[in-house]
Structures are given as structure tokens and as C-alpha cells.
């Protein structure tokens, strides 16, 4: 069993990005600039946005942090989005999800300029991704593909079972794994809340991507010997063992599943850190105008 070290790969990617930024700036080029919008004070979102801003500093990006209270109106938030679309210095930005119930998330996502949508959430970017056209690919699926590449995991002709069909992870992941390229070419099955017998599928899987958000859902009896297991779960549970009072729990019962795997991602330290590297990588693409000329 080999542990997939997302933290190490994320740091490697960040140092590669930092090197490139240094070169760009030394030649008189523009420092990439990411903005992050946070609405309300959800603990998880606060932590994620803080980590994104900190990562910008680490790689030499400029960052702008915009905070709205949870009482912000949809119109006010849309005004912020329009301002960011028109700000020539900002290369890309994110609006941290989830948003409060009174705001239509899709309306906000659709208002973001696709060229600045470094989250890859806009329908134009999702559509381009499906058609294999240049696009921003959202952070988690992009990070998982990068882990598969860097660990040289064999995917061609393999059966990949994706559990979960969210817009952010499950759906794009299933599309990416079926693509006709070296790090995909899988036969893909998507399982979800209405699937009759998930273990019937997972037991046949060479690769399992678990993104349903149910702590310790995937148990050893559901996994074939030698499978690759990617755990996307990040449920926050209260804990007396940590300073923050919280602990992240994955969707996989790690201790019993790991011995059966050829590769497995831990939680924390697996997929999570990769999402930051993906966001930085998309922001660098935005500042270089690689996807949208
Ligand atoms: N909420 C959970 N994941 C993400 C993400 O990748 N981007 C944004 N903007 N919000 C999120």
C-alpha cells in the first residue's frame, strides 16, 4: 500500500508556481492577483479562504479579501461580482460556497466572467471541460487528476467508481476519468443516493473516488484487493484531540480499507491540500491569459 501524500505534492506544485512567478516578475511581468469573497462566518469557509489567501502570499501572488456579512443581499453580492469582473488588476476570483439560503448560488456563479472564474464553476467553463476545450477545471477534480499523474497511477481501461454526483466534485470527476487521455480512459460508474447496492459496484472497482460527504462510509468489505481509493470527504466533527476543537473525517474507514489498497489518500493530507494548488495554478493560467486570450 502506498499513501498518496497530497500535502507534499501540493507544496511541490506551489514551489513550481512560485518559481514561475519569480521569472515573470523579474522580466517585468504582472504579479498574478487572486480575489476571494467570503459571505458570513461559517467556520469551514473561514478556514478555507484563509488558507487560500495564505497560499497566495507563499507563491508571490497578490491577493484581495472581500468579506460580506450573511445579511448581504443578492443585489449587493452581484455588485461585488461586477466590480471584480471590471477590475483590470484582478486576474481571477472565487466566491466561497456555500452562500446563505436567500442568495441564488447559480445566479452568482453565472455572473462571474468565465475568464476570471478560476473555480471553474461557470457553465461556460463546465461546458468547455466536457468538450475537452481549454477551460478552468474546478479545484478538487483538478487536484485528484494531478495526484493520479504524479503517482503514475495506471488508469487506462480501469473501472472507476465515483460515489457522489455533485456539481463541484462527483459530476466533473466522472467526466474527467472517462476522457480520452493518458491519465483517464477509465470505464466510469457513478453511484449516488438512489443507487440500489453501492457495494455491488465498489467491489468491482479498480479506482474508487469517494465524494459523498458521509464519514467512514466506505468500509473494507466494499473494496477489492489492490484498489486505488481517493477520499474526498472533509466532514468537520467536534474533537477534544485538536486545538481548534474540530477534526476532519473522510468518507473512507481508513484503518481497515488502507491495507487492501495499492494507493490511498489520507484525510487530512490527501485531496484537501491539492485544491489550493489547483486554485493557484488556475490563477496563474488566468494571469498568463492561457485559457481565454
Ligand atoms: N466550497 C467548497 N469547495 C469550494 C471551492 O472549491 N470553491 C469555492 N468557491 N467554494 C467552495
PDB file of C-alpha atoms in Angstrom, residues 32-216:
ATOM      1  CA  UNK A  32      -0.850  37.291 -10.568  1.00  0.00           C
ATOM      2  CA  UNK A  33      -3.729  38.596  -8.459  1.00  0.00           C
ATOM      3  CA  UNK A  34      -6.478  36.461  -6.867  1.00  0.00           C
ATOM      4  CA  UNK A  35      -9.505  37.835  -5.008  1.00  0.00           C
ATOM      5  CA  UNK A  36     -11.642  35.813  -2.606  1.00  0.00           C
ATOM      6  CA  UNK A  37     -15.151  36.733  -1.494  1.00  0.00           C
ATOM      7  CA  UNK A  38     -16.452  35.302   1.769  1.00  0.00           C
ATOM      8  CA  UNK A  39     -20.059  35.683   2.872  1.00  0.00           C
ATOM      9  CA  UNK A  40     -20.936  35.158   6.537  1.00  0.00           C
ATOM     10  CA  UNK A  41     -18.779  33.435   9.108  1.00  0.00           C
ATOM     11  CA  UNK A  42     -19.096  29.694   8.572  1.00  0.00           C
ATOM     12  CA  UNK A  43     -16.082  28.141  10.335  1.00  0.00           C
ATOM     13  CA  UNK A  44     -15.121  25.813   7.492  1.00  0.00           C
ATOM     14  CA  UNK A  45     -15.348  28.525   4.832  1.00  0.00           C
ATOM     15  CA  UNK A  46     -13.302  30.934   7.003  1.00  0.00           C
ATOM     16  CA  UNK A  47     -10.539  28.331   7.291  1.00  0.00           C
ATOM     17  CA  UNK A  48     -10.540  27.518   3.570  1.00  0.00           C
ATOM     18  CA  UNK A  49     -10.457  31.173   2.467  1.00  0.00           C
ATOM     19  CA  UNK A  50      -7.690  31.993   4.960  1.00  0.00           C
ATOM     20  CA  UNK A  51      -5.659  29.058   3.576  1.00  0.00           C
ATOM     21  CA  UNK A  52      -6.192  30.291   0.004  1.00  0.00           C
ATOM     22  CA  UNK A  53      -5.035  33.831   0.866  1.00  0.00           C
ATOM     23  CA  UNK A  54      -2.004  32.497   2.745  1.00  0.00           C
ATOM     24  CA  UNK A  55      -1.088  30.283  -0.217  1.00  0.00           C
ATOM     25  CA  UNK A  56      -1.168  33.359  -2.481  1.00  0.00           C
ATOM     26  CA  UNK A  57       1.430  35.023  -0.263  1.00  0.00           C
ATOM     27  CA  UNK A  58       3.595  31.884  -0.328  1.00  0.00           C
ATOM     28  CA  UNK A  59       3.813  31.796  -4.122  1.00  0.00           C
ATOM     29  CA  UNK A  60       4.194  35.555  -4.646  1.00  0.00           C
ATOM     30  CA  UNK A  61       0.643  36.336  -5.818  1.00  0.00           C
ATOM     31  CA  UNK A  62      -1.231  39.471  -4.862  1.00  0.00           C
ATOM     32  CA  UNK A  63      -4.487  38.725  -3.040  1.00  0.00           C
ATOM     33  CA  UNK A  64      -7.595  40.666  -2.143  1.00  0.00           C
ATOM     34  CA  UNK A  65     -10.034  39.510   0.503  1.00  0.00           C
ATOM     35  CA  UNK A  66     -13.615  40.783   0.403  1.00  0.00           C
ATOM     36  CA  UNK A  67     -15.950  39.990   3.262  1.00  0.00           C
ATOM     37  CA  UNK A  68     -19.725  40.387   3.373  1.00  0.00           C
ATOM     38  CA  UNK A  69     -21.963  39.642   6.339  1.00  0.00           C
ATOM     39  CA  UNK A  70     -24.534  36.846   5.984  1.00  0.00           C
ATOM     40  CA  UNK A  71     -27.191  39.611   5.687  1.00  0.00           C
ATOM     41  CA  UNK A  72     -25.759  40.807   2.356  1.00  0.00           C
ATOM     42  CA  UNK A  73     -28.433  40.950  -0.341  1.00  0.00           C
ATOM     43  CA  UNK A  74     -28.154  39.129  -3.648  1.00  0.00           C
ATOM     44  CA  UNK A  75     -28.014  42.503  -5.427  1.00  0.00           C
ATOM     45  CA  UNK A  76     -25.122  43.676  -3.238  1.00  0.00           C
ATOM     46  CA  UNK A  77     -23.198  40.474  -3.852  1.00  0.00           C
ATOM     47  CA  UNK A  78     -23.855  40.759  -7.591  1.00  0.00           C
ATOM     48  CA  UNK A  79     -22.481  44.313  -7.449  1.00  0.00           C
ATOM     49  CA  UNK A  80     -19.251  42.944  -5.916  1.00  0.00           C
ATOM     50  CA  UNK A  81     -19.028  40.366  -8.713  1.00  0.00           C
ATOM     51  CA  UNK A  82     -19.476  43.044 -11.393  1.00  0.00           C
ATOM     52  CA  UNK A  83     -16.789  45.177  -9.736  1.00  0.00           C
ATOM     53  CA  UNK A  84     -14.361  42.242  -9.740  1.00  0.00           C
ATOM     54  CA  UNK A  85     -15.195  41.465 -13.380  1.00  0.00           C
ATOM     55  CA  UNK A  86     -14.273  45.045 -14.283  1.00  0.00           C
ATOM     56  CA  UNK A  87     -11.152  45.325 -12.124  1.00  0.00           C
ATOM     57  CA  UNK A  88      -8.260  45.104 -14.596  1.00  0.00           C
ATOM     58  CA  UNK A  89      -5.728  44.205 -11.928  1.00  0.00           C
ATOM     59  CA  UNK A  90      -7.593  41.109 -10.723  1.00  0.00           C
ATOM     60  CA  UNK A  91      -6.831  38.041 -12.839  1.00  0.00           C
ATOM     61  CA  UNK A  92      -9.214  35.641 -11.148  1.00  0.00           C
ATOM     62  CA  UNK A  93     -11.501  35.367  -8.167  1.00  0.00           C
ATOM     63  CA  UNK A  94     -13.645  32.995  -6.173  1.00  0.00           C
ATOM     64  CA  UNK A  95     -16.865  33.383  -4.238  1.00  0.00           C
ATOM     65  CA  UNK A  96     -16.616  30.843  -1.424  1.00  0.00           C
ATOM     66  CA  UNK A  97     -19.542  28.413  -1.306  1.00  0.00           C
ATOM     67  CA  UNK A  98     -21.968  27.680   0.257  1.00  0.00           C
ATOM     68  CA  UNK A  99     -23.829  31.006   0.245  1.00  0.00           C
ATOM     69  CA  UNK A 100     -26.704  31.854   2.611  1.00  0.00           C
ATOM     70  CA  UNK A 101     -30.099  30.412   1.601  1.00  0.00           C
ATOM     71  CA  UNK A 102     -31.522  33.773   0.422  1.00  0.00           C
ATOM     72  CA  UNK A 103     -28.871  34.033  -2.306  1.00  0.00           C
ATOM     73  CA  UNK A 104     -29.183  32.038  -5.522  1.00  0.00           C
ATOM     74  CA  UNK A 105     -25.734  30.444  -5.925  1.00  0.00           C
ATOM     75  CA  UNK A 106     -26.222  29.714  -9.615  1.00  0.00           C
ATOM     76  CA  UNK A 107     -27.121  33.355 -10.254  1.00  0.00           C
ATOM     77  CA  UNK A 108     -23.860  34.448  -8.646  1.00  0.00           C
ATOM     78  CA  UNK A 109     -21.797  31.809 -10.488  1.00  0.00           C
ATOM     79  CA  UNK A 110     -23.340  32.828 -13.834  1.00  0.00           C
ATOM     80  CA  UNK A 111     -22.456  36.492 -13.175  1.00  0.00           C
ATOM     81  CA  UNK A 112     -18.723  35.737 -12.871  1.00  0.00           C
ATOM     82  CA  UNK A 113     -16.708  36.498 -16.008  1.00  0.00           C
ATOM     83  CA  UNK A 114     -15.736  32.985 -17.288  1.00  0.00           C
ATOM     84  CA  UNK A 115     -12.207  34.304 -17.961  1.00  0.00           C
ATOM     85  CA  UNK A 116     -11.849  35.119 -14.239  1.00  0.00           C
ATOM     86  CA  UNK A 117     -13.695  32.023 -12.975  1.00  0.00           C
ATOM     87  CA  UNK A 118     -10.658  30.237 -11.526  1.00  0.00           C
ATOM     88  CA  UNK A 119     -13.019  27.932  -9.580  1.00  0.00           C
ATOM     89  CA  UNK A 120     -14.224  26.556 -12.926  1.00  0.00           C
ATOM     90  CA  UNK A 121     -17.852  26.721 -11.752  1.00  0.00           C
ATOM     91  CA  UNK A 122     -19.307  28.866 -14.566  1.00  0.00           C
ATOM     92  CA  UNK A 123     -21.454  26.944 -17.120  1.00  0.00           C
ATOM     93  CA  UNK A 124     -19.099  28.115 -19.883  1.00  0.00           C
ATOM     94  CA  UNK A 125     -16.106  26.523 -18.156  1.00  0.00           C
ATOM     95  CA  UNK A 126     -18.024  23.353 -17.292  1.00  0.00           C
ATOM     96  CA  UNK A 127     -19.221  23.084 -20.909  1.00  0.00           C
ATOM     97  CA  UNK A 128     -15.727  23.643 -22.276  1.00  0.00           C
ATOM     98  CA  UNK A 129     -14.372  20.999 -19.905  1.00  0.00           C
ATOM     99  CA  UNK A 130     -16.983  18.489 -21.142  1.00  0.00           C
ATOM    100  CA  UNK A 131     -15.992  19.244 -24.753  1.00  0.00           C
ATOM    101  CA  UNK A 132     -12.249  18.982 -23.941  1.00  0.00           C
ATOM    102  CA  UNK A 133     -11.742  22.637 -24.857  1.00  0.00           C
ATOM    103  CA  UNK A 134      -9.334  24.792 -22.831  1.00  0.00           C
ATOM    104  CA  UNK A 135     -11.090  25.636 -19.551  1.00  0.00           C
ATOM    105  CA  UNK A 136     -10.567  26.166 -15.842  1.00  0.00           C
ATOM    106  CA  UNK A 137     -11.200  22.825 -14.152  1.00  0.00           C
ATOM    107  CA  UNK A 138     -12.547  23.052 -10.636  1.00  0.00           C
ATOM    108  CA  UNK A 139     -10.068  22.630  -7.824  1.00  0.00           C
ATOM    109  CA  UNK A 140     -10.936  19.229  -6.378  1.00  0.00           C
ATOM    110  CA  UNK A 141     -11.226  17.234  -9.625  1.00  0.00           C
ATOM    111  CA  UNK A 142      -8.144  19.007 -10.976  1.00  0.00           C
ATOM    112  CA  UNK A 143      -6.218  18.154  -7.801  1.00  0.00           C
ATOM    113  CA  UNK A 144      -7.223  14.480  -7.996  1.00  0.00           C
ATOM    114  CA  UNK A 145      -6.109  14.229 -11.640  1.00  0.00           C
ATOM    115  CA  UNK A 146      -2.783  15.806 -10.639  1.00  0.00           C
ATOM    116  CA  UNK A 147      -2.300  13.203  -7.870  1.00  0.00           C
ATOM    117  CA  UNK A 148      -3.042  10.388 -10.349  1.00  0.00           C
ATOM    118  CA  UNK A 149      -0.450  11.879 -12.739  1.00  0.00           C
ATOM    119  CA  UNK A 150       2.259  12.468 -10.166  1.00  0.00           C
ATOM    120  CA  UNK A 151       1.879   8.968  -8.669  1.00  0.00           C
ATOM    121  CA  UNK A 152       1.770   7.477 -12.207  1.00  0.00           C
ATOM    122  CA  UNK A 153      -1.372   5.537 -11.337  1.00  0.00           C
ATOM    123  CA  UNK A 154      -2.495   3.262 -14.159  1.00  0.00           C
ATOM    124  CA  UNK A 155      -5.989   4.329 -15.270  1.00  0.00           C
ATOM    125  CA  UNK A 156      -6.405   3.197 -18.879  1.00  0.00           C
ATOM    126  CA  UNK A 157      -9.132   0.564 -19.229  1.00  0.00           C
ATOM    127  CA  UNK A 158      -9.714   0.525 -15.465  1.00  0.00           C
ATOM    128  CA  UNK A 159     -13.122   0.595 -13.841  1.00  0.00           C
ATOM    129  CA  UNK A 160     -13.515   3.812 -11.851  1.00  0.00           C
ATOM    130  CA  UNK A 161     -16.455   4.130  -9.464  1.00  0.00           C
ATOM    131  CA  UNK A 162     -17.292   7.688  -8.414  1.00  0.00           C
ATOM    132  CA  UNK A 163     -19.578   7.944  -5.379  1.00  0.00           C
ATOM    133  CA  UNK A 164     -21.381  11.285  -5.406  1.00  0.00           C
ATOM    134  CA  UNK A 165     -22.715  13.437  -8.252  1.00  0.00           C
ATOM    135  CA  UNK A 166     -22.230  17.000  -7.008  1.00  0.00           C
ATOM    136  CA  UNK A 167     -21.531  19.830  -9.448  1.00  0.00           C
ATOM    137  CA  UNK A 168     -18.225  20.544  -7.700  1.00  0.00           C
ATOM    138  CA  UNK A 169     -16.750  17.028  -7.466  1.00  0.00           C
ATOM    139  CA  UNK A 170     -18.684  13.896  -8.500  1.00  0.00           C
ATOM    140  CA  UNK A 171     -20.036  15.037 -11.883  1.00  0.00           C
ATOM    141  CA  UNK A 172     -16.844  16.682 -13.237  1.00  0.00           C
ATOM    142  CA  UNK A 173     -14.717  13.845 -11.825  1.00  0.00           C
ATOM    143  CA  UNK A 174     -16.736  11.207 -13.670  1.00  0.00           C
ATOM    144  CA  UNK A 175     -16.335  13.125 -16.938  1.00  0.00           C
ATOM    145  CA  UNK A 176     -12.587  13.637 -16.485  1.00  0.00           C
ATOM    146  CA  UNK A 177     -11.922   9.958 -15.688  1.00  0.00           C
ATOM    147  CA  UNK A 178     -13.689   8.855 -18.888  1.00  0.00           C
ATOM    148  CA  UNK A 179     -11.764  11.266 -21.163  1.00  0.00           C
ATOM    149  CA  UNK A 180      -9.563  10.022 -23.948  1.00  0.00           C
ATOM    150  CA  UNK A 181      -6.169  10.872 -22.473  1.00  0.00           C
ATOM    151  CA  UNK A 182      -3.252   9.179 -20.741  1.00  0.00           C
ATOM    152  CA  UNK A 183      -4.409   9.778 -17.164  1.00  0.00           C
ATOM    153  CA  UNK A 184      -8.025   8.781 -17.745  1.00  0.00           C
ATOM    154  CA  UNK A 185      -9.526   6.356 -20.279  1.00  0.00           C
ATOM    155  CA  UNK A 186     -11.498   4.699 -17.486  1.00  0.00           C
ATOM    156  CA  UNK A 187     -14.827   2.932 -17.658  1.00  0.00           C
ATOM    157  CA  UNK A 188     -16.805   5.035 -15.202  1.00  0.00           C
ATOM    158  CA  UNK A 189     -19.752   4.206 -12.943  1.00  0.00           C
ATOM    159  CA  UNK A 190     -21.417   6.977 -10.919  1.00  0.00           C
ATOM    160  CA  UNK A 191     -23.107   5.892  -7.697  1.00  0.00           C
ATOM    161  CA  UNK A 192     -25.382   8.205  -5.718  1.00  0.00           C
ATOM    162  CA  UNK A 193     -28.095   8.324  -3.081  1.00  0.00           C
ATOM    163  CA  UNK A 194     -30.549   6.397  -5.273  1.00  0.00           C
ATOM    164  CA  UNK A 195     -28.107   3.615  -6.237  1.00  0.00           C
ATOM    165  CA  UNK A 196     -29.597   0.321  -5.007  1.00  0.00           C
ATOM    166  CA  UNK A 197     -26.441  -1.518  -3.910  1.00  0.00           C
ATOM    167  CA  UNK A 198     -23.328   0.664  -3.929  1.00  0.00           C
ATOM    168  CA  UNK A 199     -21.054  -2.134  -2.710  1.00  0.00           C
ATOM    169  CA  UNK A 200     -22.021  -4.240  -5.780  1.00  0.00           C
ATOM    170  CA  UNK A 201     -20.199  -1.599  -7.840  1.00  0.00           C
ATOM    171  CA  UNK A 202     -17.364  -0.678  -5.480  1.00  0.00           C
ATOM    172  CA  UNK A 203     -16.359  -4.356  -5.106  1.00  0.00           C
ATOM    173  CA  UNK A 204     -15.628  -4.440  -8.858  1.00  0.00           C
ATOM    174  CA  UNK A 205     -13.816  -1.098  -8.923  1.00  0.00           C
ATOM    175  CA  UNK A 206     -10.119  -0.659  -9.694  1.00  0.00           C
ATOM    176  CA  UNK A 207     -10.391   3.001  -8.638  1.00  0.00           C
ATOM    177  CA  UNK A 208     -12.911   4.400  -6.131  1.00  0.00           C
ATOM    178  CA  UNK A 209     -13.425   8.140  -5.764  1.00  0.00           C
ATOM    179  CA  UNK A 210     -15.490   8.724  -2.658  1.00  0.00           C
ATOM    180  CA  UNK A 211     -17.187  12.128  -2.645  1.00  0.00           C
ATOM    181  CA  UNK A 212     -20.494  11.779  -0.858  1.00  0.00           C
ATOM    182  CA  UNK A 213     -19.727  13.541   2.433  1.00  0.00           C
ATOM    183  CA  UNK A 214     -20.629  10.689   4.799  1.00  0.00           C
ATOM    184  CA  UNK A 215     -17.861   9.978   7.322  1.00  0.00           C
ATOM    185  CA  UNK A 216     -16.380   6.452   7.111  1.00  0.00           C
TER     186      UNK A 216
END
